[in-house]
Amino acid sequence: MKLIDQYIKEIEKRIKTSERKVQVEEVGTVHEVKDGVAILSGLDHVSYGEFLEFESGLTGITVDLTEESVGAAVLGNFEKIVLGEKVKGTGRQLEIPVGNDVLGRVLDPLGSPLDNKKPYNAKKFYPLEKIAPGVVKRSPVNKSLQTGIKAVDSLVPIGRGQRELIIGDRNTGKTTLVTDTIINQKGQNIICIYCSIGQKNSKIARIIDLFKKNRAFEYSLVVSASSSDSASMQYLAPYAACAIGEYFLDQGKDVVIAYDDLTKHAWAYRQISLILRRPAGREAYPGDVFYLHSRLLERACRLNEKNGGGSITALPIVETLEGDISSYIPTNIISITDGQIFLETDLFNAGIRPAINVGLSVSRVGSAAQSKGMKKIAGKLKLDLAQYRDLAAFSQFESELDEETKKLLNRGAKVTQVLKQPQNKPYLLAEEIAVIWTATTGLLDELPLAKIEEFEKKFLEDLHINGKKLLEKINKTGEIEKKDEDDLKKFAIKHAKI
Amino acid sequence: MKINTTLRKEIRSFIKNKIQEEKAKITVYVPYTLTSDDKESIQSLLSKKEISDVRYVIDKDIFAGIIIQYGSKLLDLSLRSGLKNLQKRMYETY
């Protein structure tokens, strides 16, 4: 059968099954078109946040209901709108189609595919705006989310259901932290959603490539509103990602959503608010910019067994200028999230990557979300690093210091070196525990700093070939007993010879 | 332009009333001039309004059928919108 006959058959089938419903519709006309916002007259009975359809095929949502007119944020290329055009109210709140087929796709905030494939099969429609689950439905966060990054899993551990902010200047490794976390979730039965807001198209293309190479698309998807998309699309993107996450949450699964980044999200919302002539507050942001982010991040939660036991972990990213974490948007989001990971340009340029400032980074869930083995080691690690930080200024005068201080400086430098990690190479839990254990027990104190990287590589290779059982045991139980420590010591001493 | 406040209030309420009156009227868009029999059959379906309140506007673009508008509510029974819906559904199916 020819292809066109197939198409015609398919069309006939679809037309026959769906009936044309005749119903009363709300209509209005376009009065004014401003940059991304259209002011309409008519539409006397629309609700706030309702989905509108323009005659030219575009869609919009109502964002302003005044006595005489309705303001609508246009979702798409507003240059196509003609003055006097008819607009229809659909009676539906903004929803996104969701289904299991959404995994592995790249979507825009309305659910349309951006990856040149067919639209996915949608089982349900989930609303973009939703009230977060109440206190009764939640359960405390006590299960860990392995990011595969040594510095994060040991010092600022993240739990499933937590919100952890990643904040830093441009080009400090914020997106890399998040993509490495997503790559590390392979085989963990966790769904990952990467939401890109106002980012460069080239950056999004690179990330999609990275996911494809690491086979991350088997369990993740990308929701994208790039910087060339309209402000309203950028405004909706994080809510769309959260709605898709809630679909999987309701099935009892664990979800990780990364919002990259919320600064551009606030800019898009500011643009829409200023066009609608809403009063401008601090830094010209509208008065409800806190609510903009708090209602998004509150939807990240861990539900109790009665409600499915699933969780959504949120990893919002905020970009600061000149390291100023006390400006408006950063302070807002710091007060909403359960901790932050602070990345610094100075550390990045000094070669410490990931450039995490251990002093300012905190995780309010903390060790409740860590495995027992990691907890044991991390305590010692934190102490070593805190002492090192206190004495860091004295490292210039090494020859004139007493033995104690020299030892602390040496240990601190070794530990800092061990926490460095190359891009896109997440570690298993057992590898992390093994490597950090060698540093905190002092086995590396004699080894010169330049040889530590090589030691780590050889040590891990050896463990993978000859110590497979040991690694598997630590991975499974998350604990490290005296016997395991002795075994590790044997491996470490082999390679720690100068 | 500075207007006296009482005058401004009066003008405002006058314009508001005019707009309300306009909204309360029913407009029926028809493809050609209807006979009085046709008009009566449509009249019988519109529950509350009297004949004088209904306006008939001829719009050839709707091909066939009628569109009834009451304020901001619209009941679209025209052939044109039916064809548009068909076109939209056909483009989505491939």
Coordinates of C-alpha atoms in Angstrom, one line a residue:
Chain A
M1 CA 0.0 0.0 0.0
K2 CA 1.3 3.4 -0.9
L3 CA 2.3 5.7 1.9
I4 CA -0.3 8.3 1.1
D5 CA -3.1 5.7 1.3
Q6 CA -1.8 4.8 4.7
Y7 CA -2.0 8.4 5.8
I8 CA -5.5 8.8 4.4
K9 CA -6.7 5.7 6.3
E10 CA -5.2 7.0 9.5
I11 CA -6.9 10.4 9.0
E12 CA -10.2 8.8 8.3
K13 CA -10.0 6.7 11.5
R14 CA -9.1 9.7 13.6
I15 CA -11.9 11.8 12.2
K16 CA -14.6 9.2 12.6
T17 CA -13.7 8.5 16.3
S18 CA -13.7 12.1 17.5
E19 CA -17.0 14.0 17.4
R20 CA -17.3 17.7 17.0
K21 CA -18.6 19.2 20.2
V22 CA -20.8 22.3 19.9
Q23 CA -20.5 24.5 22.9
V24 CA -20.6 28.1 23.9
E25 CA -17.2 29.7 23.9
E26 CA -15.7 32.8 25.4
V27 CA -14.4 35.2 22.8
G28 CA -12.4 38.4 22.8
T29 CA -10.5 40.6 20.4
V30 CA -6.8 41.7 20.4
H31 CA -6.6 45.3 21.4
E32 CA -2.9 45.9 22.0
V33 CA 0.2 43.8 21.4
K34 CA 3.3 44.6 23.5
D35 CA 6.5 42.6 23.7
G36 CA 5.2 39.1 24.4
V37 CA 2.0 40.3 26.1
A38 CA -1.3 40.9 24.3
I39 CA -4.1 43.1 25.8
L40 CA -7.5 41.7 24.9
S41 CA -11.1 43.0 25.2
G42 CA -14.1 40.8 25.7
L43 CA -13.5 37.4 27.4
D44 CA -15.7 38.4 30.3
H45 CA -15.8 35.0 31.9
V46 CA -12.2 33.7 31.8
S47 CA -10.3 32.6 34.9
Y48 CA -6.8 33.5 35.9
G49 CA -4.2 31.3 34.3
E50 CA -6.6 30.0 31.7
F51 CA -5.4 28.7 28.4
L52 CA -6.3 30.9 25.4
E53 CA -6.3 30.2 21.6
F54 CA -5.6 32.9 19.1
E55 CA -7.1 32.9 15.7
S56 CA -3.7 32.7 14.0
G57 CA -3.0 29.4 15.9
L58 CA -0.9 30.8 18.7
T59 CA -1.7 30.1 22.4
G60 CA -1.5 32.2 25.5
I61 CA -2.4 32.3 29.2
T62 CA -4.2 35.0 31.1
V63 CA -2.0 36.8 33.5
D64 CA -4.0 40.0 34.2
L65 CA -7.7 40.3 34.7
T66 CA -8.8 43.9 35.0
E67 CA -12.1 45.7 34.9
E68 CA -11.8 46.6 31.2
S69 CA -9.4 44.2 29.6
V70 CA -7.6 40.9 29.9
G71 CA -3.8 40.6 29.7
A72 CA -2.4 37.4 28.1
A73 CA 1.1 36.2 28.0
V74 CA 1.7 34.9 24.4
L75 CA 3.3 31.5 24.2
G76 CA 5.2 31.7 21.0
N77 CA 6.1 34.2 18.3
F78 CA 3.9 37.2 19.2
E79 CA 4.9 38.9 15.9
K80 CA 2.3 36.9 14.1
I81 CA -0.6 38.4 16.0
V82 CA -2.9 40.8 14.0
L83 CA -4.7 43.6 15.7
G84 CA -8.4 42.8 16.0
E85 CA -7.8 39.1 15.9
K86 CA -10.3 36.9 17.7
V87 CA -9.2 35.0 20.8
K88 CA -11.0 32.0 22.3
G89 CA -11.1 31.0 25.9
T90 CA -10.7 27.2 26.3
G91 CA -12.0 26.9 29.9
R92 CA -8.9 24.8 30.8
Q93 CA -6.1 25.7 33.1
L94 CA -2.6 25.3 31.6
E95 CA -1.8 21.6 31.5
I96 CA 1.0 19.5 30.0
P97 CA 0.4 16.0 28.5
V98 CA 2.4 13.3 30.5
G99 CA 3.0 9.6 30.0
N100 CA 5.8 7.1 30.4
D101 CA 6.9 7.8 26.8
V102 CA 8.1 11.2 27.8
L103 CA 11.4 9.7 28.9
G104 CA 14.3 10.3 26.5
R105 CA 12.6 13.3 24.9
V106 CA 13.4 17.0 24.6
L107 CA 10.3 19.1 25.1
D108 CA 9.2 22.6 25.3
P109 CA 7.0 23.8 28.2
L110 CA 3.8 22.9 26.4
G111 CA 4.8 19.4 25.7
S112 CA 5.6 19.8 22.0
P113 CA 8.7 17.8 21.0
L114 CA 11.9 19.7 20.1
D115 CA 13.9 16.7 19.0
N116 CA 12.4 16.1 15.6
K117 CA 10.5 13.0 16.6
K118 CA 6.8 12.3 16.8
P119 CA 4.7 13.7 19.7
Y120 CA 4.7 11.1 22.5
N121 CA 1.6 9.3 23.7
A122 CA 0.0 11.1 26.6
K123 CA -2.0 9.2 29.1
K124 CA -2.9 12.1 31.3
F125 CA -2.8 15.9 31.6
Y126 CA -1.1 17.4 34.6
P127 CA -1.7 21.0 35.6
L128 CA 1.4 23.3 35.6
E129 CA 0.2 25.2 38.7
K130 CA -0.5 23.0 41.7
I131 CA -0.6 23.5 45.5
A132 CA 2.4 21.6 47.1
P133 CA 1.6 18.5 49.2
G134 CA 0.7 19.4 52.8
V135 CA 2.5 18.5 55.9
V136 CA 0.4 15.4 56.6
K137 CA 1.4 13.7 53.3
R138 CA 5.1 14.1 53.8
S139 CA 7.8 12.0 55.5
P140 CA 11.3 13.2 56.6
V141 CA 14.2 12.9 54.2
N142 CA 16.5 10.1 55.2
K143 CA 17.5 8.3 52.0
S144 CA 20.6 9.6 50.2
L145 CA 20.9 10.8 46.6
Q146 CA 24.3 9.8 45.3
T147 CA 25.7 12.5 43.1
G148 CA 28.9 10.7 42.3
I149 CA 30.9 13.8 43.2
K150 CA 33.3 13.1 46.2
A151 CA 33.1 16.6 47.6
V152 CA 29.3 16.7 47.6
D153 CA 28.6 13.2 48.8
S154 CA 31.0 13.6 51.8
L155 CA 30.6 17.2 52.9
V156 CA 27.2 18.5 51.7
P157 CA 25.2 15.2 51.2
I158 CA 21.9 15.5 49.4
G159 CA 18.9 13.4 50.3
R160 CA 15.9 12.3 48.2
G161 CA 13.2 15.0 48.6
Q162 CA 15.6 17.8 49.5
R163 CA 16.1 21.1 47.7
E164 CA 19.8 22.0 47.4
L165 CA 20.8 25.2 45.7
I166 CA 23.8 25.4 43.5
I167 CA 25.0 29.0 43.4
G168 CA 28.1 30.6 41.9
D169 CA 29.4 33.0 39.3
R170 CA 29.4 32.3 35.6
N171 CA 31.7 29.4 34.4
T172 CA 32.3 27.9 37.8
G173 CA 30.9 24.5 37.1
K174 CA 27.3 24.7 38.2
T175 CA 25.8 22.9 35.2
T176 CA 28.6 20.3 35.3
L177 CA 27.7 19.5 38.9
V178 CA 24.1 18.9 37.9
T179 CA 24.8 16.9 34.7
D180 CA 27.3 14.7 36.6
T181 CA 24.6 14.0 39.1
I182 CA 22.2 13.0 36.4
I183 CA 24.7 10.8 34.7
N184 CA 25.4 9.0 38.0
Q185 CA 21.8 8.0 38.4
K186 CA 22.1 5.2 35.9
G187 CA 20.7 2.0 37.3
Q188 CA 19.4 3.7 40.4
N189 CA 15.7 3.7 39.3
I190 CA 15.5 7.5 39.5
I191 CA 13.9 9.7 36.9
C192 CA 15.9 12.8 36.0
I193 CA 14.5 16.0 34.5
Y194 CA 16.9 18.7 33.3
C195 CA 15.0 22.0 32.9
S196 CA 16.9 24.6 30.9
I197 CA 15.6 28.2 31.2
G198 CA 17.0 31.0 29.1
Q199 CA 20.2 29.1 28.2
K200 CA 22.2 29.2 25.0
N201 CA 21.1 26.7 22.4
S202 CA 24.6 25.5 21.9
K203 CA 24.9 24.7 25.6
I204 CA 21.6 22.7 25.5
A205 CA 22.9 20.8 22.5
R206 CA 26.1 19.9 24.3
I207 CA 24.2 18.6 27.3
I208 CA 21.9 16.5 25.1
D209 CA 25.0 15.1 23.4
L210 CA 26.5 14.3 26.8
F211 CA 23.3 12.5 28.0
K212 CA 23.2 10.5 24.7
K213 CA 26.9 9.4 25.1
N214 CA 26.3 8.3 28.7
R215 CA 23.0 6.7 27.9
A216 CA 21.2 9.0 30.4
F217 CA 18.2 9.3 28.1
E218 CA 16.9 5.9 29.3
Y219 CA 15.7 7.5 32.5
S220 CA 15.8 11.3 31.9
L221 CA 14.3 14.0 29.8
V222 CA 15.0 17.6 28.9
V223 CA 12.5 20.5 29.2
S224 CA 13.9 23.5 27.3
A225 CA 13.0 27.2 26.9
S226 CA 16.1 28.7 25.4
S227 CA 17.0 32.4 25.5
S228 CA 15.5 32.9 22.0
D229 CA 12.1 31.6 23.2
S230 CA 9.5 34.1 24.4
A231 CA 9.6 35.3 28.1
S232 CA 6.3 33.4 28.8
M233 CA 7.8 30.1 27.7
Q234 CA 10.8 30.8 29.9
Y235 CA 8.4 31.6 32.7
L236 CA 6.5 28.3 32.3
A237 CA 9.4 26.0 31.8
P238 CA 10.2 25.1 35.5
Y239 CA 6.5 24.6 36.3
A240 CA 6.2 22.2 33.3
A241 CA 9.2 20.3 34.4
C242 CA 7.7 20.0 37.9
A243 CA 4.4 18.8 36.5
I244 CA 6.1 16.0 34.7
G245 CA 8.0 15.2 37.8
E246 CA 4.8 15.0 39.8
Y247 CA 3.4 12.4 37.3
F248 CA 6.3 10.1 38.2
L249 CA 6.0 11.1 41.9
D250 CA 2.4 9.9 41.9
Q251 CA 3.6 6.5 40.7
G252 CA 5.9 6.2 43.8
K253 CA 9.1 6.9 41.9
D254 CA 12.1 9.1 42.9
V255 CA 12.7 12.1 40.7
V256 CA 15.5 14.6 40.4
I257 CA 14.7 17.9 38.8
A258 CA 17.5 20.4 37.9
Y259 CA 16.4 24.0 37.2
D260 CA 19.1 25.8 35.2
D261 CA 18.8 28.5 36.1
L262 CA 16.3 30.4 38.2
T263 CA 18.0 33.8 37.8
K264 CA 16.9 33.8 34.1
H265 CA 13.5 32.6 35.2
A266 CA 13.2 35.6 37.5
W267 CA 14.3 37.9 34.6
A268 CA 11.6 36.5 32.3
Y269 CA 8.9 37.0 35.0
R270 CA 10.2 40.5 35.6
Q271 CA 9.8 41.3 31.9
I272 CA 6.2 40.1 31.8
S273 CA 5.3 42.0 35.0
L274 CA 6.9 45.3 33.8
I275 CA 5.0 45.1 30.5
L276 CA 1.8 44.6 32.4
R277 CA 2.7 47.8 34.4
R278 CA 2.7 46.0 37.7
P279 CA 4.5 48.0 40.4
A280 CA 8.3 47.4 40.3
G281 CA 10.0 46.6 43.6
R282 CA 13.6 46.0 44.5
E283 CA 15.8 45.7 41.4
A284 CA 12.7 46.2 39.4
Y285 CA 11.4 42.7 40.3
P286 CA 7.6 42.6 41.0
G287 CA 6.5 42.1 44.5
D288 CA 5.7 38.4 44.2
V289 CA 9.1 37.2 42.9
F290 CA 9.6 35.2 46.2
Y291 CA 6.2 33.4 45.7
L292 CA 7.3 32.7 42.1
H293 CA 10.1 30.5 43.4
S294 CA 8.7 29.3 46.7
R295 CA 5.7 27.7 45.1
L296 CA 7.9 25.9 42.6
L297 CA 10.4 24.6 45.1
E298 CA 7.8 23.6 47.7
R299 CA 6.5 21.0 45.3
A300 CA 9.8 19.1 45.9
C301 CA 9.0 16.7 48.7
R302 CA 9.2 13.2 50.0
L303 CA 5.8 11.5 50.4
N304 CA 5.1 9.0 53.1
E305 CA 4.2 5.4 52.3
K306 CA 0.5 6.0 52.3
N307 CA 0.8 8.5 49.5
G308 CA 3.2 6.3 47.4
G309 CA 6.6 6.9 49.0
G310 CA 8.0 8.8 46.0
S311 CA 10.1 11.9 46.2
I312 CA 11.1 14.9 44.1
T313 CA 14.6 16.3 44.7
A314 CA 15.1 19.9 43.4
L315 CA 18.5 21.2 42.3
P316 CA 18.0 24.9 41.5
I317 CA 20.9 26.8 40.0
V318 CA 21.4 30.5 40.6
E319 CA 24.0 32.6 38.9
T320 CA 25.5 35.5 40.9
L321 CA 27.5 38.5 39.8
E322 CA 30.9 39.0 41.4
G323 CA 30.2 36.4 44.0
D324 CA 27.5 38.5 45.6
I325 CA 25.2 36.0 47.3
S326 CA 23.5 38.7 49.3
S327 CA 21.6 40.2 46.3
Y328 CA 17.9 39.8 45.9
I329 CA 17.2 36.6 44.1
P330 CA 20.1 34.6 45.7
T331 CA 18.9 35.5 49.2
N332 CA 15.3 34.6 48.4
I333 CA 16.2 31.2 47.1
I334 CA 18.7 30.5 49.9
S335 CA 15.9 31.0 52.4
I336 CA 13.7 28.6 50.5
T337 CA 16.1 25.7 49.9
D338 CA 17.4 23.2 52.4
G339 CA 21.1 24.2 51.9
Q340 CA 23.4 25.5 49.2
I341 CA 26.6 24.5 47.4
F342 CA 28.7 27.6 46.8
L343 CA 31.0 27.5 43.9
E344 CA 33.8 30.1 43.7
T345 CA 35.8 31.5 40.8
D346 CA 39.0 31.8 42.8
L347 CA 38.9 28.1 43.7
F348 CA 38.0 27.2 40.1
N349 CA 41.0 29.2 38.7
A350 CA 43.3 27.7 41.3
G351 CA 42.5 24.2 39.9
I352 CA 40.2 23.0 42.6
R353 CA 37.4 21.6 40.6
P354 CA 34.6 21.1 41.7
A355 CA 35.2 24.6 43.1
I356 CA 33.1 24.1 46.2
N357 CA 33.7 26.5 49.1
V358 CA 33.4 24.0 52.0
G359 CA 33.0 26.8 54.5
L360 CA 30.0 28.4 53.0
S361 CA 28.3 25.3 51.6
V362 CA 25.8 23.6 53.8
S363 CA 23.2 20.8 53.6
R364 CA 20.5 21.2 56.2
V365 CA 19.5 17.5 55.8
G366 CA 23.1 16.6 56.4
S367 CA 24.2 13.2 57.6
A368 CA 20.6 11.9 58.0
A369 CA 20.9 11.2 54.3
Q370 CA 24.4 9.6 54.3
S371 CA 25.3 6.0 54.4
K372 CA 27.0 4.8 57.6
G373 CA 30.4 4.3 56.0
M374 CA 30.4 7.8 54.5
K375 CA 29.3 9.4 57.7
K376 CA 32.2 7.9 59.6
I377 CA 34.7 9.1 57.1
A378 CA 33.1 12.5 56.5
G379 CA 33.3 13.6 60.1
K380 CA 37.1 13.3 60.0
L381 CA 37.2 15.0 56.6
K382 CA 35.3 18.0 57.8
L383 CA 37.6 18.4 60.8
D384 CA 40.8 18.2 58.6
L385 CA 39.4 20.7 56.2
A386 CA 38.2 23.2 58.9
Q387 CA 41.6 23.2 60.5
Y388 CA 43.3 23.6 57.2
R389 CA 41.1 26.6 56.4
D390 CA 42.0 28.2 59.6
L391 CA 45.7 27.9 59.0
A392 CA 45.6 28.4 55.2
A393 CA 47.1 31.9 55.5
F394 CA 50.2 30.5 57.2
S395 CA 51.0 28.1 54.4
Q396 CA 53.2 30.9 52.9
F397 CA 55.7 30.6 55.9
E398 CA 56.1 26.8 55.8
S399 CA 59.7 26.7 56.8
E400 CA 59.2 28.7 60.0
L401 CA 56.2 26.8 61.5
D402 CA 56.1 24.2 64.2
E403 CA 55.6 20.5 63.5
E404 CA 51.9 20.3 64.5
T405 CA 51.0 23.2 62.1
K406 CA 53.0 21.7 59.3
K407 CA 51.2 18.4 59.8
L408 CA 47.8 20.0 59.7
L409 CA 48.7 22.0 56.5
N410 CA 50.0 18.8 54.9
R411 CA 46.9 16.8 55.7
G412 CA 44.6 19.6 54.5
A413 CA 46.4 19.9 51.2
K414 CA 46.3 16.2 50.6
V415 CA 42.6 16.0 51.4
T416 CA 41.8 19.0 49.2
Q417 CA 43.7 17.3 46.3
V418 CA 41.8 14.0 46.9
L419 CA 38.5 15.9 46.6
K420 CA 39.3 17.2 43.1
Q421 CA 37.5 15.3 40.3
P422 CA 37.5 15.6 36.5
Q423 CA 34.3 16.5 34.6
N424 CA 31.7 13.9 33.7
K425 CA 33.4 11.1 35.6
P426 CA 31.1 10.3 38.6
Y427 CA 32.4 7.9 41.3
L428 CA 30.6 4.9 42.8
L429 CA 29.8 5.1 46.5
A430 CA 32.5 2.4 47.3
E431 CA 35.1 4.3 45.2
E432 CA 34.3 7.5 47.1
I433 CA 34.6 5.9 50.5
A434 CA 37.8 4.1 49.6
V435 CA 39.6 7.2 48.2
I436 CA 38.5 9.5 51.0
W437 CA 39.4 6.9 53.6
T438 CA 43.0 6.8 52.4
A439 CA 43.3 10.5 52.8
T440 CA 41.7 10.8 56.2
T441 CA 43.7 8.0 57.8
G442 CA 46.9 9.6 56.9
L443 CA 48.1 7.0 54.4
L444 CA 48.9 9.8 51.9
D445 CA 50.7 12.1 54.3
E446 CA 54.1 10.9 53.0
L447 CA 53.2 11.0 49.3
P448 CA 54.1 14.2 47.4
L449 CA 51.1 16.3 46.3
A450 CA 51.8 15.9 42.6
K451 CA 51.6 12.1 42.8
I452 CA 48.2 11.8 44.5
E453 CA 46.3 11.9 41.2
E454 CA 48.3 9.0 39.8
F455 CA 47.9 7.1 43.1
E456 CA 44.2 7.5 43.0
K457 CA 44.0 6.2 39.5
K458 CA 46.1 3.1 40.1
F459 CA 44.5 2.4 43.5
L460 CA 41.0 2.4 42.0
E461 CA 42.1 0.3 39.0
D462 CA 43.6 -2.2 41.3
L463 CA 40.5 -2.4 43.4
H464 CA 38.3 -2.9 40.4
I465 CA 40.5 -5.8 39.2
N466 CA 41.5 -7.5 42.4
G467 CA 39.1 -6.1 45.0
K468 CA 35.8 -6.5 43.3
K469 CA 34.1 -8.3 46.1
L470 CA 35.2 -5.6 48.6
L471 CA 33.8 -2.8 46.4
E472 CA 30.5 -4.6 45.8
K473 CA 30.1 -5.2 49.6
I474 CA 30.7 -1.5 50.4
N475 CA 28.4 -0.4 47.6
K476 CA 25.6 -2.6 48.8
T477 CA 25.8 -2.0 52.5
G478 CA 27.2 1.5 52.5
E479 CA 29.2 0.5 55.6
I480 CA 32.9 0.0 56.2
E481 CA 34.0 -2.4 58.9
K482 CA 37.4 -2.9 60.5
K483 CA 38.1 -5.9 58.2
D484 CA 37.3 -3.8 55.1
E485 CA 39.6 -1.1 56.4
D486 CA 42.4 -3.6 56.7
D487 CA 41.8 -4.9 53.2
L488 CA 41.8 -1.3 51.8
K489 CA 45.0 -0.6 53.7
K490 CA 46.7 -3.5 51.9
F491 CA 45.7 -2.1 48.5
A492 CA 46.6 1.5 49.4
I493 CA 50.1 0.7 50.8
K494 CA 50.9 -1.1 47.5
H495 CA 50.5 2.1 45.6
A496 CA 51.4 4.7 48.2
K497 CA 55.1 3.9 48.0
I498 CA 57.1 6.9 46.9
Chain B
M1 CA -7.0 67.1 29.6
K2 CA -8.4 68.0 33.0
I3 CA -12.1 67.2 33.5
N4 CA -14.3 68.3 36.4
T5 CA -14.6 65.2 38.8
T6 CA -18.4 65.1 38.9
L7 CA -18.5 65.5 35.1
R8 CA -15.9 62.7 34.8
K9 CA -18.0 60.4 37.0
E10 CA -21.1 61.0 34.9
I11 CA -19.2 60.4 31.7
R12 CA -17.8 57.2 33.1
S13 CA -21.1 55.8 34.2
F14 CA -22.7 56.8 30.9
I15 CA -20.0 54.9 28.9
K16 CA -20.3 51.9 31.2
N17 CA -24.1 51.8 30.7
K18 CA -23.7 52.0 27.0
I19 CA -21.1 49.2 27.0
Q20 CA -23.5 47.1 29.1
E21 CA -26.3 47.7 26.7
E22 CA -24.2 46.7 23.8
K23 CA -23.2 43.5 25.6
A24 CA -26.8 42.6 26.3
K25 CA -27.6 42.6 22.6
I26 CA -27.5 39.4 20.6
T27 CA -25.8 39.4 17.3
V28 CA -26.4 36.6 14.8
Y29 CA -24.0 36.3 11.9
V30 CA -25.7 34.8 8.8
P31 CA -24.3 33.9 5.4
Y32 CA -27.2 35.6 3.5
T33 CA -30.3 37.6 4.2
L34 CA -32.9 35.4 6.1
T35 CA -36.6 35.3 5.5
S36 CA -38.9 36.2 8.4
D37 CA -39.8 32.5 8.8
D38 CA -36.1 31.6 9.4
K39 CA -35.8 34.5 11.8
E40 CA -38.7 33.3 13.8
S41 CA -37.3 29.8 14.1
I42 CA -34.1 31.2 15.4
Q43 CA -36.1 33.5 17.7
S44 CA -37.9 30.6 19.3
L45 CA -34.6 29.1 20.4
L46 CA -33.3 32.3 22.1
S47 CA -35.1 32.1 25.4
K48 CA -35.3 35.6 26.8
K49 CA -34.7 38.3 24.3
E50 CA -37.4 40.0 22.1
I51 CA -37.1 40.5 18.4
S52 CA -36.0 44.1 18.5
D53 CA -32.9 43.2 20.6
V54 CA -31.5 40.8 18.0
R55 CA -29.2 42.0 15.3
Y56 CA -28.5 40.1 12.1
V57 CA -25.2 40.7 10.3
I58 CA -24.4 39.2 7.0
D59 CA -20.9 37.6 6.7
K60 CA -20.4 35.6 3.5
D61 CA -17.2 34.1 4.9
I62 CA -18.9 31.6 7.1
F63 CA -20.2 29.7 4.1
A64 CA -23.2 28.2 5.8
G65 CA -24.7 27.9 9.3
I66 CA -24.9 30.7 11.9
I67 CA -22.8 32.2 14.6
I68 CA -24.7 33.6 17.7
Q69 CA -22.8 36.1 19.9
Y70 CA -24.1 37.3 23.3
G71 CA -21.7 39.7 25.0
S72 CA -18.4 37.8 25.1
K73 CA -20.1 34.4 24.7
L74 CA -20.1 32.8 21.2
L75 CA -21.9 29.8 19.8
D76 CA -20.2 28.9 16.6
L77 CA -22.3 26.7 14.3
S78 CA -20.8 27.8 11.0
L79 CA -19.3 25.6 8.3
R80 CA -16.1 27.7 8.3
S81 CA -15.2 26.8 11.9
G82 CA -16.1 23.2 11.2
L83 CA -13.6 23.1 8.3
K84 CA -11.0 24.9 10.4
N85 CA -11.3 22.2 13.1
L86 CA -11.0 19.5 10.5
Q87 CA -7.9 21.1 9.1
K88 CA -6.3 21.3 12.6
R89 CA -7.1 17.7 13.4
M90 CA -5.7 16.6 10.0
Y91 CA -2.4 18.4 10.6
E92 CA -2.0 16.8 14.0
T93 CA -2.5 13.3 12.5
Y94 CA 0.5 11.9 10.7

